[in-house]
């Protein structure tokens, strides 16, 4: 297995800061906007975005966690069953500008499931997608991100791993992992 | 572990404590779904489930049907009173005919203990036992434990007494297995004529005095007197039963302790429970009904994964 560092801690910090400023350009004071982190890995990105926005704006943007397990289109088609995670949304989505947040955009199927799951909480005014890594040429569905940290060319045999300081990693980092037998 | 160890839910006796834990964690998520504005997920969109009820039931069938519809499954209902069973068709033939219509799961209630076990040996579809005679009623036991966990934080270490007609109850047996697998202490209480002869072999305490039982327990699960199953007289009169085993608010208040009151329904109001006890703060009877849908959604969802 080969593991190549594609974004280090310093670059990730700059990336998150830039994404936050892009969000502020579109959402102003976030009075009508909410953030939804997609479980399980988008949770950490959403929390980082929320804390960075809080440092810049001096206010907490409403942030929830959305689990898509029951809305996935690959139920009973995977080798291993997926366990559901908690959904925690303590605000109304109805009429809000929703920013869906995930770490990696790959086939687009998780985002499709997320759009489906989110509708159960009301009809948002509009929906945007923010991802740290956009894996190019791998999409199965016509889904594109609104805000991108970095675009990465990757093979199907490769995997992108986003690690967060304090979550089983010494520091923030994004890795491109290639299985050695492929 | 994210998978059940069984392909069918035939009884609590067959599943592991880890299975129970997995069902509870999944039900937690489904309970969240049930409290959303849109109470439906598409998980079982391509699955057809037959509710095959050879014995009358209202609330269990409704609860299963709602759980199936909340998961977006296609549902067909079959009741023996209006079916070919009346014309002499065998159980296996009846179910095989249903399966020939491409049904993926069977939820079955039958008056004969072991009927779903028999069926599971002959058909491929997943089977959920919705009550087989006086044997087991696994989803009821799961939702009872889930409700205790919700009210008291955990089941382990709690003292639970099952009061009433233990002899004719499938709920009692499944509850005993479920509670013991989760580390609770179990007592049964009722007139000695309604207690099975060898019940102590299951590792439960036995008590015939309801006041002493209530003083011992954290949770009292009161069962319905199954008047329809009592051709023989097991006690002199309903009035006498109520006098000795009925629970009312006055009795609960006199205990001077926190006690959780449960009942699998339907209640014979004024017989095993008085109205003021059934509707008191001690009671979690309506929570049990609500949790029933979430538990049944979890069971169907997890079994579909094992299909």
Tab-separated table of N, CA and C in Angstrom, chain A residues 4 6-7 15 18-19 103-106 131-139 143-154 160 174 176:
chain	number	residue	atom	x	y	z
A	4	UNK	N	0.367	8.628	-0.215
A	4	UNK	CA	1.011	9.887	-0.622
A	4	UNK	C	0.259	11.072	-0.032
A	6	UNK	N	-1.207	14.510	0.064
A	6	UNK	CA	-1.544	15.502	-0.967
A	6	UNK	C	-1.888	16.876	-0.362
A	7	UNK	N	-2.298	16.880	0.912
A	7	UNK	CA	-2.536	18.172	1.599
A	7	UNK	C	-2.034	18.034	3.033
A	15	UNK	N	-6.853	26.020	3.159
A	15	UNK	CA	-7.983	25.579	2.336
A	15	UNK	C	-9.315	25.855	3.034
A	18	UNK	N	-10.015	29.571	3.138
A	18	UNK	CA	-10.486	30.073	1.834
A	18	UNK	C	-11.940	29.681	1.592
A	19	UNK	N	-12.278	28.421	1.909
A	19	UNK	CA	-13.662	27.961	1.723
A	19	UNK	C	-14.629	28.790	2.565
A	103	UNK	N	-16.317	15.335	3.135
A	103	UNK	CA	-14.865	15.433	2.939
A	103	UNK	C	-14.458	15.148	1.494
A	104	UNK	N	-14.994	14.064	0.934
A	104	UNK	CA	-14.587	13.677	-0.427
A	104	UNK	C	-15.818	13.473	-1.296
A	105	UNK	N	-15.818	14.040	-2.502
A	105	UNK	CA	-16.877	13.757	-3.474
A	105	UNK	C	-16.327	12.752	-4.466
A	106	UNK	N	-16.989	11.591	-4.546
A	106	UNK	CA	-16.482	10.508	-5.383
A	106	UNK	C	-17.544	10.181	-6.451
A	131	UNK	N	-17.102	20.446	-0.625
A	131	UNK	CA	-16.256	19.278	-0.332
A	131	UNK	C	-14.793	19.709	-0.263
A	132	UNK	N	-14.024	18.989	0.529
A	132	UNK	CA	-12.581	19.279	0.579
A	132	UNK	C	-11.899	18.773	-0.679
A	133	UNK	N	-12.246	17.543	-1.062
A	133	UNK	CA	-11.612	16.926	-2.230
A	133	UNK	C	-12.667	16.506	-3.243
A	134	UNK	N	-12.472	16.940	-4.479
A	134	UNK	CA	-13.347	16.515	-5.578
A	134	UNK	C	-12.547	15.553	-6.451
A	135	UNK	N	-12.899	14.270	-6.392
A	135	UNK	CA	-12.210	13.286	-7.240
A	135	UNK	C	-12.777	13.385	-8.654
A	136	UNK	N	-11.951	13.813	-9.583
A	136	UNK	CA	-12.422	14.055	-10.947
A	136	UNK	C	-12.639	12.747	-11.701
A	137	UNK	N	-13.514	12.783	-12.677
A	137	UNK	CA	-13.772	11.678	-13.628
A	137	UNK	C	-14.316	10.408	-12.959
A	138	UNK	N	-14.850	10.510	-11.750
A	138	UNK	CA	-15.327	9.290	-11.066
A	138	UNK	C	-16.829	9.337	-10.785
A	139	UNK	N	-17.487	10.353	-11.282
A	139	UNK	CA	-18.893	10.533	-10.913
A	139	UNK	C	-19.813	9.536	-11.613
A	143	UNK	N	-23.736	15.215	-10.413
A	143	UNK	CA	-23.658	16.038	-9.195
A	143	UNK	C	-22.296	16.730	-9.159
A	144	UNK	N	-22.317	18.042	-8.970
A	144	UNK	CA	-21.061	18.797	-8.902
A	144	UNK	C	-21.040	19.664	-7.642
A	145	UNK	N	-19.859	19.860	-7.042
A	145	UNK	CA	-19.793	20.693	-5.845
A	145	UNK	C	-19.833	22.190	-6.172
A	146	UNK	N	-20.324	22.971	-5.207
A	146	UNK	CA	-20.335	24.428	-5.358
A	146	UNK	C	-18.998	24.999	-4.874
A	147	UNK	N	-18.473	24.446	-3.791
A	147	UNK	CA	-17.195	24.901	-3.224
A	147	UNK	C	-16.268	23.692	-3.127
A	148	UNK	N	-15.036	23.852	-3.625
A	148	UNK	CA	-14.100	22.719	-3.639
A	148	UNK	C	-12.781	23.136	-2.991
A	149	UNK	N	-12.282	22.286	-2.105
A	149	UNK	CA	-10.961	22.546	-1.540
A	149	UNK	C	-9.883	22.283	-2.573
A	150	UNK	N	-9.876	21.103	-3.117
A	150	UNK	CA	-8.903	20.752	-4.159
A	150	UNK	C	-9.477	19.665	-5.050
A	151	UNK	N	-9.169	19.756	-6.353
A	151	UNK	CA	-9.558	18.690	-7.276
A	151	UNK	C	-8.396	17.714	-7.398
A	152	UNK	N	-8.721	16.432	-7.438
A	152	UNK	CA	-7.676	15.403	-7.488
A	152	UNK	C	-7.996	14.405	-8.587
A	153	UNK	N	-6.991	14.114	-9.420
A	153	UNK	CA	-7.135	13.021	-10.390
A	153	UNK	C	-6.784	11.737	-9.673
A	154	UNK	N	-7.651	10.760	-9.723
A	154	UNK	CA	-7.341	9.523	-9.020
A	154	UNK	C	-7.874	8.322	-9.793
A	160	UNK	N	-9.052	8.278	-1.169
A	160	UNK	CA	-8.620	9.523	-0.519
A	160	UNK	C	-9.000	9.433	0.962
A	174	UNK	N	-4.410	15.119	4.317
A	174	UNK	CA	-5.198	14.389	3.310
A	174	UNK	C	-4.232	13.521	2.511
A	176	UNK	N	-3.525	10.300	-0.436
A	176	UNK	CA	-3.998	9.484	-1.556
A	176	UNK	C	-3.384	8.104	-1.371
